[in-house]
Amino acid sequence: MIAGRLPLGWIQLAHQPGRFAMALCGVAAAVTLVFMQLGFMNMIFDTTVMVHRLLRADLVLVSPSFRDMMSTGTIPRRRVVQALGVEGVADAEALYTATRDWVKPDGERGTLLLLATRPDFAAFTDPVITAQQHLLAQPGSILLDAGARGDYRAVLDGLARGEDWRTEMGGRAITVVGRFRLGSSFGNEGVLIASDETLQALALNRAAAAPNIGLVRLAPGADLRATQAAIAAMLDPADTRVLTHAEFVQHTRGYMVSNSPIAIVFGFGLVVGLVVGAMVVTQILTADVQEHMGEYATFKAMGFSNRRILAIVYEQSLLLAALGFPIGLLCALGLYEMIRAAVAMPITMPLSRVAIVFGATFAMCALAGTLATRRARRVDPADVF
Amino acid sequence: MAAIIARGLTHGYGEGPVLRALDLEVAAGEVLFLMGPSGCGKTTLLTLIGALRSVQQGELTVLGHALHGVDDAARVASRRRTGFVFQHHNLHRSLTALQNVMVGLEARGQSRLPQAEAMCRAALASVGLAGFEARRQDKLSGGQRQRVAIARALVGGPQLLLADEPTGALDSTTGREVMAAMRSLARAQGTTLVIVTHDPRLHEAGDRVIAMEDGQIRSMRKEFAL
């Protein structure tokens, strides 16, 4: 007895373990499908701003045509120098980006995003990179993303033994002198970091006067919004925009959400998952109600209210949600791990997503319960005679 | 004091009335048998007294509460004051004997009482099923199942017990035992019993036997006078 009531929903479910297991599988499959859709969608969004988050800056100067790191446009370098003259700015430097093919250790060609800046400018949030940036002062030296897609074990093992690895990029010899870990995205297989001098040598068509991004760091105590406004007032909005780092990240993420079909495609998959789950649970609960019509009529004849009968069905639907959800969550976590290992991309499970899917699972099962109660509502106690 | 008072009770299902202006009065604590051919209206009368159907015409008062012109909530409340025993035990197949009795107590709104479980165990013991609490219906004989149904109907002390062919699915010996158990428990609790049965051998357990025909009471006799 729980609060003076027999847990009839639970008792009925547990009495038919086969059907119970099938219902749990249905809920778990729906939960897994929803988690996968959300995981893939956010993985795409996250990978598009992965490099954004690697950049250490309070304000970012970008071209008005900037979309993401694969489509940045360029800004005049003098805008970076101008920003340096604004009160509150402690440091500013240009960042160059380029996508380049290179020959991987297995002889295959791969596309990587090359980031380049002055070696003595701490442009990155990752202290592992900052600690190795001085190695980039030697022309032709690069740092390799250990999370890049492909088999780089030989290179990484060599680096661990203190051996540099030489290869070719754009017809020029380069040397991998260090490593960091970021991961690949849908646009590129990984990231390389070089000095601005090395990039000029590797990308012959790039002018030093036209970097892709300006990184601006503020002096301690400087007001972010006031400094942003001061820089914006001084620059020509036709060639440069000033964004806070958060706006910089949101700009690309927002562009992807609203201008790509990704959210629609995965959103559709998510709805399909919930509908299929609701159908499975409805089907099973309806069959259970049908099987217990005689008992429900007896209960009603004995004095059970209609609400008490419906509560049995809802109890079952919510139990299926509560027990099916963790199974689906565990499946999704396992699949996330497999995907991380297979494609070297950051698929994560934030608590907010767990909470949202938990809520959606209960809503799905409550809807299924409501549909299943249609028959239970029609139980006539006089049918017992 | 009368437990049931019916005046001009008329009820039908579309093709003429099944009950025709029936008048009946049953005293509190009385054991009344209803008999008659199939279709004579005895089950309809039972369902009206049990508040399983709305009264169409006439007046019906059960345990001091009018059942004519009342809403569903009033009928549900009336059912909580009444115990039912059906021809087929109608036990819940997923529940143990004890849990089935607990359902009866829950329906009566007494399952929150601290002694609720003890009351259910006592009800089972009173029908000779002490030690059978954990058994489901598939581990009970037909007679034992009907005893559980009686315990479920009488737990919590309803003032009225309605039974429809309670021994119909049992052999004669088991039927007599079940009837005796039902009667002795009802007597102990002062419960009014209205029992529909075709079995004249059981009438000796009653105070009064009413024979029905064509929706009306044809005859009424004191059983002890037979």
Coordinates of C-alpha atoms in Angstrom, one line a residue:
Chain A
M1 CA 0.0 0.0 0.0
I2 CA 1.3 3.5 -0.9
A3 CA -0.7 6.3 0.8
G4 CA -3.6 3.9 1.2
R5 CA -3.6 2.7 -2.4
L6 CA -2.4 -0.5 -3.9
P7 CA 0.1 0.2 -6.7
L8 CA -2.2 -1.5 -9.2
G9 CA -0.5 -0.1 -12.2
W10 CA 2.9 -1.5 -11.1
I11 CA 1.3 -4.8 -10.1
Q12 CA -0.3 -5.2 -13.5
L13 CA 2.9 -4.4 -15.4
A14 CA 5.0 -6.7 -13.3
H15 CA 2.5 -9.5 -13.6
Q16 CA 3.3 -9.7 -17.4
P17 CA 7.1 -9.4 -17.6
G18 CA 7.2 -10.0 -21.4
R19 CA 4.8 -7.2 -22.2
F20 CA 6.5 -5.0 -19.6
A21 CA 9.9 -5.6 -21.2
M22 CA 8.5 -4.8 -24.6
A23 CA 7.0 -1.5 -23.4
L24 CA 10.3 -0.6 -21.7
C25 CA 12.2 -1.3 -24.9
G26 CA 9.8 0.9 -26.8
V27 CA 10.3 3.8 -24.4
A28 CA 14.1 3.2 -24.3
A29 CA 14.3 3.1 -28.1
A30 CA 12.4 6.4 -28.4
V31 CA 14.6 8.0 -25.7
T32 CA 17.8 6.8 -27.4
L33 CA 16.5 8.1 -30.8
V34 CA 15.7 11.5 -29.3
F35 CA 19.1 11.7 -27.6
M36 CA 20.9 10.7 -30.8
Q37 CA 19.0 13.4 -32.8
L38 CA 19.8 16.0 -30.2
G39 CA 23.4 14.8 -29.9
F40 CA 24.1 14.9 -33.6
M41 CA 22.4 18.3 -34.0
N42 CA 24.4 19.9 -31.1
M43 CA 27.6 18.1 -32.2
I44 CA 27.3 19.9 -35.6
F45 CA 26.6 23.2 -33.9
D46 CA 29.3 22.7 -31.3
T47 CA 31.9 21.8 -33.9
T48 CA 31.2 25.0 -35.8
V49 CA 32.1 27.1 -32.7
M50 CA 34.9 24.8 -31.4
V51 CA 37.6 27.0 -32.8
H52 CA 35.8 30.1 -31.6
R53 CA 36.0 28.8 -28.1
L54 CA 39.7 28.1 -28.5
L55 CA 40.5 31.7 -29.2
R56 CA 41.4 33.8 -26.2
A57 CA 39.9 37.3 -26.7
D58 CA 37.4 39.6 -25.0
L59 CA 36.4 41.3 -28.3
V60 CA 36.7 39.9 -31.8
L61 CA 37.0 41.9 -35.0
V62 CA 35.4 40.2 -37.9
S63 CA 34.4 40.9 -41.5
P64 CA 30.7 41.8 -42.0
S65 CA 30.7 38.7 -44.3
F66 CA 31.9 36.4 -41.4
R67 CA 29.8 33.3 -41.0
D68 CA 32.0 30.6 -39.5
M69 CA 35.7 29.6 -39.4
M70 CA 35.5 28.1 -42.9
S71 CA 34.0 31.3 -44.3
T72 CA 35.5 34.2 -42.5
G73 CA 36.1 36.9 -45.0
T74 CA 39.0 39.3 -44.2
I75 CA 39.5 42.6 -42.3
P76 CA 42.1 45.2 -42.9
R77 CA 45.0 44.6 -40.6
R78 CA 45.1 48.3 -39.7
R79 CA 41.8 47.8 -37.8
V80 CA 43.6 45.7 -35.3
V81 CA 46.3 48.4 -34.9
Q82 CA 43.5 51.0 -34.5
A83 CA 41.8 48.9 -31.8
L84 CA 45.1 48.9 -29.9
G85 CA 44.8 52.6 -29.5
V86 CA 41.4 52.5 -27.8
E87 CA 41.4 53.1 -24.0
G88 CA 40.9 49.9 -22.1
V89 CA 42.5 47.6 -24.8
A90 CA 45.5 45.8 -23.4
D91 CA 46.5 43.8 -26.5
A92 CA 45.3 43.0 -30.0
E93 CA 46.6 40.8 -32.7
A94 CA 45.6 39.4 -36.1
L95 CA 44.6 35.8 -36.7
Y96 CA 44.9 34.2 -40.1
T97 CA 43.0 31.2 -41.1
A98 CA 43.2 28.9 -44.2
T99 CA 42.1 25.4 -45.1
R100 CA 44.9 23.3 -46.5
D101 CA 45.3 19.8 -47.7
W102 CA 48.2 17.8 -46.3
V103 CA 49.6 14.4 -46.6
K104 CA 48.8 12.2 -43.6
P105 CA 51.1 9.6 -42.2
D106 CA 49.3 6.9 -44.2
G107 CA 49.8 8.8 -47.4
E108 CA 46.2 9.9 -47.7
R109 CA 45.4 13.6 -48.2
G110 CA 43.3 15.4 -45.6
T111 CA 41.9 18.9 -45.1
L112 CA 42.8 20.8 -42.0
L113 CA 42.1 24.3 -40.8
L114 CA 45.3 26.2 -40.3
L115 CA 45.3 29.0 -37.6
A116 CA 48.2 31.3 -37.5
T117 CA 49.2 34.3 -35.4
R118 CA 52.3 35.8 -33.9
P119 CA 54.1 33.1 -31.9
D120 CA 54.5 35.4 -28.9
F121 CA 50.8 36.3 -28.7
A122 CA 48.9 34.0 -26.4
A123 CA 45.9 33.7 -28.7
F124 CA 44.5 30.4 -27.4
T125 CA 42.7 29.4 -24.3
D126 CA 44.4 26.0 -24.2
P127 CA 47.5 26.3 -22.0
V128 CA 49.0 23.3 -23.8
I129 CA 49.1 25.4 -27.0
T130 CA 50.4 28.5 -25.2
A131 CA 53.2 26.5 -23.7
Q132 CA 54.3 25.3 -27.1
Q133 CA 53.8 28.5 -29.2
H134 CA 57.5 29.5 -28.9
L135 CA 58.3 26.4 -31.0
L136 CA 56.4 28.0 -33.9
A137 CA 58.9 30.8 -34.2
Q138 CA 60.9 28.4 -36.5
P139 CA 59.4 28.8 -40.0
G140 CA 57.6 25.7 -41.3
S141 CA 56.8 24.5 -37.7
I142 CA 53.3 23.5 -36.8
L143 CA 51.3 22.1 -33.8
L144 CA 49.1 19.2 -34.7
D145 CA 45.6 18.6 -33.3
A146 CA 45.9 15.1 -31.7
G147 CA 42.1 14.9 -32.0
A148 CA 42.1 15.3 -35.8
R149 CA 40.4 12.6 -37.8
G150 CA 42.8 10.0 -39.1
D151 CA 45.5 7.7 -37.8
Y152 CA 48.2 10.0 -36.3
R153 CA 49.5 7.5 -33.8
A154 CA 52.9 7.2 -35.4
V155 CA 53.3 11.0 -35.4
L156 CA 52.1 11.4 -31.8
D157 CA 54.3 8.5 -30.6
G158 CA 57.2 10.2 -32.3
L159 CA 56.5 13.5 -30.6
A160 CA 56.3 11.7 -27.3
R161 CA 59.8 10.4 -27.9
G162 CA 61.0 13.9 -28.9
E163 CA 61.0 13.2 -32.6
D164 CA 59.6 15.8 -35.0
W165 CA 57.6 14.6 -38.0
R166 CA 58.2 16.1 -41.4
T167 CA 55.5 16.2 -44.1
E168 CA 54.3 18.3 -47.0
M169 CA 51.6 20.9 -47.1
G170 CA 50.7 22.9 -50.3
G171 CA 54.0 21.8 -51.8
R172 CA 56.1 23.1 -48.9
A173 CA 57.9 21.1 -46.3
I174 CA 56.5 21.4 -42.7
T175 CA 57.5 20.0 -39.4
V176 CA 55.1 18.9 -36.6
V177 CA 56.8 20.1 -33.5
G178 CA 54.1 19.7 -30.9
R179 CA 50.5 18.7 -30.2
F180 CA 47.3 19.7 -28.6
R181 CA 43.8 18.2 -28.6
L182 CA 40.7 19.8 -30.1
G183 CA 38.9 17.4 -32.5
S184 CA 37.5 17.4 -36.0
S185 CA 34.3 19.1 -37.4
F186 CA 32.1 18.5 -40.4
G187 CA 34.1 21.1 -42.3
N188 CA 37.6 19.9 -41.6
E189 CA 39.4 16.9 -40.2
G190 CA 41.3 18.9 -37.5
V191 CA 43.3 22.0 -36.8
L192 CA 46.9 23.0 -37.2
I193 CA 48.5 26.0 -35.5
A194 CA 51.4 27.9 -37.1
S195 CA 53.0 31.3 -36.9
D196 CA 51.8 34.0 -39.2
E197 CA 55.2 33.8 -41.0
T198 CA 54.7 30.1 -41.7
L199 CA 51.2 30.7 -43.0
Q200 CA 52.4 33.3 -45.4
A201 CA 54.9 30.8 -46.8
L202 CA 52.3 28.1 -47.1
A203 CA 49.5 30.2 -48.5
L204 CA 51.0 32.2 -51.2
N205 CA 47.9 34.1 -52.1
R206 CA 47.4 35.5 -48.6
A207 CA 48.3 39.1 -47.9
A208 CA 49.6 39.9 -44.4
A209 CA 47.5 43.1 -44.5
A210 CA 44.3 41.1 -44.7
P211 CA 43.9 38.8 -41.7
N212 CA 40.7 36.9 -41.1
I213 CA 40.0 37.9 -37.5
G214 CA 41.3 40.4 -34.9
L215 CA 41.7 39.3 -31.3
V216 CA 41.4 42.0 -28.8
R217 CA 42.0 41.6 -25.1
L218 CA 41.0 44.2 -22.5
A219 CA 43.0 45.6 -19.6
P220 CA 41.9 44.5 -16.2
G221 CA 38.9 46.5 -15.0
A222 CA 38.0 47.8 -18.5
D223 CA 34.3 47.8 -19.4
L224 CA 33.6 45.3 -22.1
R225 CA 30.5 47.0 -23.6
A226 CA 32.0 50.5 -23.4
T227 CA 35.3 49.4 -25.1
Q228 CA 33.3 47.5 -27.7
A229 CA 31.3 50.7 -28.5
A230 CA 34.5 52.8 -28.5
I231 CA 36.2 50.5 -31.0
A232 CA 33.1 50.2 -33.2
A233 CA 32.7 54.0 -33.3
M234 CA 36.3 54.3 -34.6
L235 CA 36.2 51.5 -37.2
D236 CA 34.4 51.4 -40.5
P237 CA 31.4 49.2 -40.2
A238 CA 31.6 48.5 -43.9
D239 CA 34.7 46.3 -43.4
T240 CA 34.8 45.4 -39.7
R241 CA 32.4 44.4 -37.0
V242 CA 33.3 44.3 -33.3
L243 CA 31.8 41.4 -31.3
T244 CA 32.2 40.2 -27.8
H245 CA 33.5 36.7 -27.6
A246 CA 30.0 35.4 -26.6
E247 CA 28.5 37.3 -29.6
F248 CA 31.2 35.8 -31.8
V249 CA 30.2 32.3 -30.8
Q250 CA 26.5 33.0 -31.0
H251 CA 26.9 34.7 -34.4
T252 CA 28.0 31.4 -36.0
R253 CA 25.8 29.2 -33.9
G254 CA 22.8 31.4 -34.7
Y255 CA 23.7 31.4 -38.3
M256 CA 23.8 27.6 -38.4
V257 CA 20.5 27.2 -36.5
S258 CA 18.5 29.7 -38.6
N259 CA 20.2 29.3 -42.0
S260 CA 21.0 25.7 -42.3
P261 CA 18.4 22.8 -42.5
I262 CA 20.2 21.0 -39.6
A263 CA 17.7 22.0 -36.9
I264 CA 14.8 21.1 -39.1
V265 CA 16.2 17.8 -40.1
F266 CA 17.1 16.7 -36.6
G267 CA 14.0 18.3 -35.1
F268 CA 11.9 16.1 -37.4
G269 CA 13.8 13.0 -36.4
L270 CA 13.2 14.0 -32.7
V271 CA 9.5 14.3 -33.3
V272 CA 9.4 10.9 -35.1
G273 CA 11.2 9.3 -32.1
L274 CA 8.6 10.7 -29.7
V275 CA 5.7 9.8 -31.9
V276 CA 7.0 6.2 -32.3
G277 CA 7.5 5.9 -28.6
A278 CA 4.1 7.2 -27.8
M279 CA 2.5 4.8 -30.3
V280 CA 4.3 1.8 -28.8
V281 CA 3.3 2.8 -25.2
T282 CA -0.3 3.5 -26.3
Q283 CA -0.5 0.2 -28.0
I284 CA 0.7 -1.7 -25.0
L285 CA -1.4 0.2 -22.5
T286 CA -4.5 -0.1 -24.6
A287 CA -4.0 -3.9 -24.8
D288 CA -3.6 -3.9 -21.0
V289 CA -6.7 -1.9 -20.5
Q290 CA -8.6 -4.2 -22.8
E291 CA -7.4 -7.2 -20.9
H292 CA -8.5 -5.7 -17.5
M293 CA -11.9 -4.3 -18.5
G294 CA -13.6 -6.9 -16.4
E295 CA -11.5 -6.1 -13.4
Y296 CA -12.0 -2.3 -13.9
A297 CA -15.8 -2.8 -14.1
T298 CA -15.7 -4.8 -10.9
F299 CA -13.6 -2.0 -9.2
K300 CA -16.2 0.6 -10.4
A301 CA -19.0 -1.5 -9.1
M302 CA -17.2 -1.7 -5.8
G303 CA -17.0 2.1 -5.6
F304 CA -13.8 3.1 -7.4
S305 CA -14.2 6.4 -9.1
N306 CA -13.5 6.9 -12.8
R307 CA -10.5 8.9 -11.8
R308 CA -9.1 6.1 -9.7
I309 CA -9.4 3.7 -12.7
L310 CA -7.6 6.2 -15.0
A311 CA -4.9 6.7 -12.3
I312 CA -4.0 3.0 -12.8
V313 CA -3.3 3.6 -16.5
Y314 CA -1.4 6.8 -15.8
E315 CA 0.6 5.1 -13.1
Q316 CA 1.6 2.5 -15.7
S317 CA 2.5 5.1 -18.3
L318 CA 4.6 7.1 -15.9
L319 CA 6.3 4.0 -14.6
L320 CA 7.3 3.1 -18.1
A321 CA 8.7 6.6 -18.5
A322 CA 10.6 6.5 -15.2
L323 CA 12.1 3.0 -16.0
G324 CA 12.5 3.3 -19.7
F325 CA 14.3 6.7 -19.6
P326 CA 17.5 5.5 -17.8
I327 CA 17.8 2.5 -20.1
G328 CA 17.5 4.9 -23.1
L329 CA 20.0 7.3 -21.5
L330 CA 22.5 4.5 -20.9
C331 CA 22.2 3.3 -24.6
A332 CA 22.7 6.9 -25.8
L333 CA 25.8 7.4 -23.6
G334 CA 27.2 4.2 -25.1
L335 CA 26.5 5.3 -28.6
Y336 CA 27.9 8.8 -27.9
E337 CA 31.1 7.1 -26.8
M338 CA 31.3 5.0 -30.0
I339 CA 30.7 8.1 -32.1
R340 CA 33.4 10.1 -30.3
A341 CA 35.8 7.2 -30.9
A342 CA 34.8 6.8 -34.6
V343 CA 34.7 10.4 -35.8
A344 CA 36.7 12.3 -33.3
M345 CA 33.9 14.8 -32.8
P346 CA 32.7 16.3 -29.6
I347 CA 29.3 14.7 -28.9
T348 CA 28.4 15.5 -25.3
M349 CA 25.6 14.9 -22.9
P350 CA 24.9 18.1 -20.9
L351 CA 22.6 17.8 -17.9
S352 CA 20.2 20.3 -19.5
R353 CA 19.6 17.8 -22.4
V354 CA 19.1 15.0 -19.9
A355 CA 16.5 17.1 -18.1
I356 CA 14.7 18.1 -21.4
V357 CA 14.5 14.5 -22.7
F358 CA 13.4 13.3 -19.3
G359 CA 10.5 15.8 -19.4
A360 CA 9.8 14.9 -23.0
T361 CA 9.7 11.2 -22.1
F362 CA 7.1 11.8 -19.3
A363 CA 5.1 14.0 -21.7
M364 CA 5.2 11.2 -24.3
C365 CA 4.1 8.5 -21.9
A366 CA 1.4 10.8 -20.3
L367 CA 0.0 11.4 -23.8
A368 CA 0.1 7.6 -24.5
G369 CA -1.7 7.1 -21.1
T370 CA -4.3 9.6 -22.0
L371 CA -5.0 7.8 -25.3
A372 CA -5.1 4.5 -23.6
T373 CA -7.6 5.7 -21.0
R374 CA -10.2 6.3 -23.7
R375 CA -11.4 2.7 -23.4
A376 CA -11.1 2.7 -19.6
R377 CA -13.4 5.8 -19.4
R378 CA -16.1 3.7 -21.0
V379 CA -16.1 0.9 -18.5
D380 CA -19.7 0.4 -17.2
P381 CA -19.9 -1.1 -13.7
A382 CA -23.2 -2.7 -14.7
D383 CA -21.2 -4.9 -17.1
V384 CA -20.2 -7.1 -14.2
F385 CA -23.6 -8.7 -14.2
Chain B
M1 CA -35.7 0.5 10.0
A2 CA -35.7 -0.3 6.3
A3 CA -32.4 -0.7 4.5
I4 CA -34.1 -0.6 1.0
I5 CA -37.3 1.1 0.0
A6 CA -38.5 1.0 -3.6
R7 CA -41.7 2.7 -4.7
G8 CA -43.1 2.3 -8.3
L9 CA -39.7 1.3 -9.6
T10 CA -39.8 1.0 -13.4
H11 CA -36.8 0.3 -15.6
G12 CA -36.2 -0.8 -19.2
Y13 CA -33.7 -1.1 -21.9
G14 CA -35.6 0.2 -25.0
E15 CA -38.0 -2.7 -25.6
G16 CA -40.5 -2.2 -22.9
P17 CA -39.9 -2.1 -19.1
V18 CA -38.0 -4.9 -17.4
L19 CA -39.2 -3.7 -14.0
R20 CA -42.8 -2.6 -13.7
A21 CA -43.8 -0.3 -10.9
L22 CA -42.1 -2.5 -8.4
D23 CA -42.6 -1.9 -4.7
L24 CA -40.2 -3.4 -2.1
E25 CA -39.1 -2.9 1.4
V26 CA -36.2 -4.8 3.0
A27 CA -35.5 -4.4 6.7
A28 CA -32.0 -3.7 8.0
G29 CA -30.1 -6.9 8.7
E30 CA -32.6 -9.0 6.7
V31 CA -31.4 -11.9 4.5
L32 CA -33.6 -11.7 1.3
F33 CA -33.5 -14.1 -1.6
L34 CA -34.7 -13.0 -5.0
M35 CA -35.7 -15.7 -7.4
G36 CA -37.5 -16.0 -10.7
P37 CA -37.0 -17.0 -14.3
S38 CA -34.4 -15.5 -16.5
G39 CA -35.4 -12.0 -17.7
C40 CA -37.8 -11.4 -14.9
G41 CA -35.9 -8.3 -13.7
K42 CA -34.1 -9.6 -10.6
T43 CA -30.6 -8.6 -11.9
T44 CA -31.9 -5.2 -13.0
L45 CA -33.3 -4.7 -9.5
L46 CA -30.0 -5.7 -8.0
T47 CA -28.1 -3.3 -10.2
L48 CA -30.5 -0.4 -9.3
I49 CA -30.2 -1.2 -5.6
G50 CA -26.4 -1.4 -6.1
A51 CA -26.4 2.1 -7.8
L52 CA -24.8 0.5 -10.9
R53 CA -27.6 2.1 -13.0
S54 CA -29.6 5.3 -12.8
V55 CA -33.2 5.0 -11.6
Q56 CA -35.4 5.8 -14.6
Q57 CA -38.7 6.0 -12.9
G58 CA -40.0 5.6 -9.4
E59 CA -38.2 6.1 -6.1
L60 CA -35.4 4.1 -4.5
T61 CA -33.8 4.7 -1.1
V62 CA -30.9 2.6 0.0
L63 CA -29.5 2.8 3.5
G64 CA -31.2 6.1 4.0
H65 CA -29.9 7.7 0.7
A66 CA -32.2 8.4 -2.2
L67 CA -30.9 7.0 -5.5
H68 CA -33.5 8.5 -7.8
G69 CA -32.6 11.8 -9.5
V70 CA -29.0 11.7 -8.2
D71 CA -25.7 12.2 -10.1
D72 CA -22.8 9.8 -10.7
A73 CA -20.9 11.0 -7.6
A74 CA -23.9 10.1 -5.4
R75 CA -24.1 6.7 -7.0
V76 CA -20.4 6.1 -6.5
A77 CA -20.8 7.0 -2.8
S78 CA -23.7 4.6 -2.5
R79 CA -21.6 1.8 -4.1
R80 CA -18.9 2.4 -1.4
R81 CA -21.5 1.6 1.2
T82 CA -22.4 -1.7 -0.5
G83 CA -20.6 -5.0 -0.9
F84 CA -20.9 -7.1 -4.1
V85 CA -20.5 -10.8 -4.7
F86 CA -20.7 -11.9 -8.3
Q87 CA -21.5 -15.2 -9.9
H88 CA -18.0 -15.4 -11.1
H89 CA -15.6 -14.2 -8.4
N90 CA -14.2 -11.3 -10.5
L91 CA -11.0 -11.3 -8.6
H92 CA -8.1 -9.4 -10.1
R93 CA -5.8 -12.0 -11.6
S94 CA -2.6 -10.1 -10.8
L95 CA -3.4 -9.6 -7.2
T96 CA -2.9 -12.0 -4.2
A97 CA -5.9 -12.9 -2.1
L98 CA -4.9 -10.3 0.5
Q99 CA -4.5 -7.6 -2.1
N100 CA -7.9 -8.4 -3.6
V101 CA -9.4 -7.9 -0.2
M102 CA -7.4 -4.7 0.2
V103 CA -9.0 -3.4 -3.0
G104 CA -12.4 -3.8 -1.3
L105 CA -11.2 -1.8 1.7
E106 CA -9.7 0.9 -0.6
A107 CA -13.0 1.2 -2.5
R108 CA -14.7 1.8 0.8
G109 CA -12.1 4.5 1.7
Q110 CA -10.7 2.7 4.7
S111 CA -7.4 1.6 3.4
R112 CA -5.5 4.4 5.1
L113 CA -6.5 3.1 8.5
P114 CA -3.5 1.8 10.5
Q115 CA -5.3 -1.5 11.0
A116 CA -6.2 -1.8 7.3
E117 CA -4.0 -4.8 6.6
A118 CA -5.1 -6.5 9.8
M119 CA -8.7 -6.0 8.8
C120 CA -8.1 -7.7 5.5
R121 CA -6.3 -10.6 7.1
A122 CA -9.1 -11.0 9.6
A123 CA -11.6 -10.9 6.7
L124 CA -9.8 -13.7 5.0
A125 CA -9.5 -15.7 8.2
S126 CA -13.3 -15.3 8.8
V127 CA -13.9 -17.1 5.5
G128 CA -11.4 -19.8 6.4
L129 CA -8.6 -18.6 4.3
A130 CA -6.0 -17.8 6.9
G131 CA -2.6 -18.7 5.4
F132 CA -3.8 -18.1 1.8
E133 CA -3.0 -14.4 1.8
A134 CA -0.2 -14.6 -0.7
R135 CA -1.9 -16.8 -3.2
R136 CA -3.1 -15.6 -6.5
Q137 CA -6.5 -16.8 -8.0
D138 CA -4.8 -19.4 -10.2
K139 CA -3.6 -21.1 -7.0
L140 CA -7.0 -21.2 -5.4
S141 CA -10.0 -23.5 -6.0
G142 CA -13.3 -22.2 -7.2
G143 CA -14.8 -22.2 -3.7
Q144 CA -11.7 -20.5 -2.2
R145 CA -11.9 -17.8 -4.9
Q146 CA -15.5 -17.1 -4.1
R147 CA -14.6 -17.0 -0.4
V148 CA -12.0 -14.3 -1.2
A149 CA -14.7 -12.4 -3.1
I150 CA -16.9 -12.6 0.0
A151 CA -14.1 -11.4 2.2
R152 CA -13.5 -8.5 -0.3
A153 CA -17.2 -7.6 -0.2
L154 CA -17.6 -7.7 3.5
V155 CA -14.3 -6.2 4.7
G156 CA -14.8 -2.8 6.2
G157 CA -18.4 -3.7 7.3
P158 CA -20.7 -2.6 4.5
Q159 CA -24.3 -2.2 5.6
L160 CA -25.6 -3.9 2.5
L161 CA -24.4 -6.9 0.6
L162 CA -25.7 -7.7 -2.9
A163 CA -25.0 -11.1 -4.4
D164 CA -25.8 -12.4 -7.9
E165 CA -25.8 -16.2 -8.1
P166 CA -22.8 -16.4 -5.7
T167 CA -22.9 -20.1 -5.7
G168 CA -23.8 -20.6 -9.3
A169 CA -20.4 -21.6 -10.4
L170 CA -19.8 -23.9 -7.4
D171 CA -20.7 -27.5 -6.6
S172 CA -23.6 -27.9 -4.1
T173 CA -21.4 -28.7 -1.1
T174 CA -19.0 -25.8 -1.7
G175 CA -22.1 -23.6 -2.5
R176 CA -23.6 -24.3 0.8
E177 CA -20.3 -23.6 2.6
V178 CA -20.0 -20.3 0.8
M179 CA -23.5 -19.3 1.6
A180 CA -23.1 -20.2 5.2
A181 CA -19.9 -18.2 5.4
M182 CA -21.6 -15.2 3.8
R183 CA -24.6 -15.4 6.0
S184 CA -22.7 -15.8 9.3
L185 CA -20.4 -12.9 8.4
A186 CA -23.4 -10.7 7.5
R187 CA -25.2 -11.6 10.7
A188 CA -22.1 -10.8 12.7
Q189 CA -21.9 -7.4 11.1
G190 CA -25.6 -6.7 11.0
T191 CA -25.4 -6.5 7.2
T192 CA -28.5 -6.6 5.0
L193 CA -28.2 -9.4 2.4
V194 CA -30.0 -9.4 -1.0
I195 CA -29.1 -12.6 -2.9
V196 CA -30.2 -13.6 -6.4
T197 CA -30.2 -17.4 -6.8
H198 CA -31.9 -20.1 -8.7
D199 CA -31.0 -22.7 -6.1
P200 CA -34.0 -23.4 -3.8
R201 CA -31.8 -25.5 -1.4
L202 CA -30.1 -22.3 -0.3
H203 CA -33.4 -20.5 0.6
E204 CA -33.3 -22.1 4.1
A205 CA -30.5 -19.6 4.9
G206 CA -32.8 -16.6 4.2
D207 CA -35.4 -14.7 6.2
R208 CA -37.6 -14.1 3.2
V209 CA -37.8 -15.3 -0.4
I210 CA -39.3 -13.1 -3.2
A211 CA -40.3 -14.6 -6.5
M212 CA -40.3 -12.2 -9.4
E213 CA -42.1 -12.5 -12.8
D214 CA -42.4 -10.0 -15.6
G215 CA -40.7 -7.2 -13.6
Q216 CA -43.0 -7.5 -10.6
I217 CA -43.0 -9.3 -7.3
R218 CA -45.2 -12.4 -7.8
S219 CA -45.0 -13.8 -4.3
M220 CA -43.3 -13.3 -1.0
R221 CA -42.9 -15.7 1.8
K222 CA -41.1 -16.2 5.1
E223 CA -38.7 -19.0 4.5
F224 CA -39.0 -20.4 7.9
A225 CA -42.8 -20.9 7.3
L226 CA -42.1 -23.3 4.4

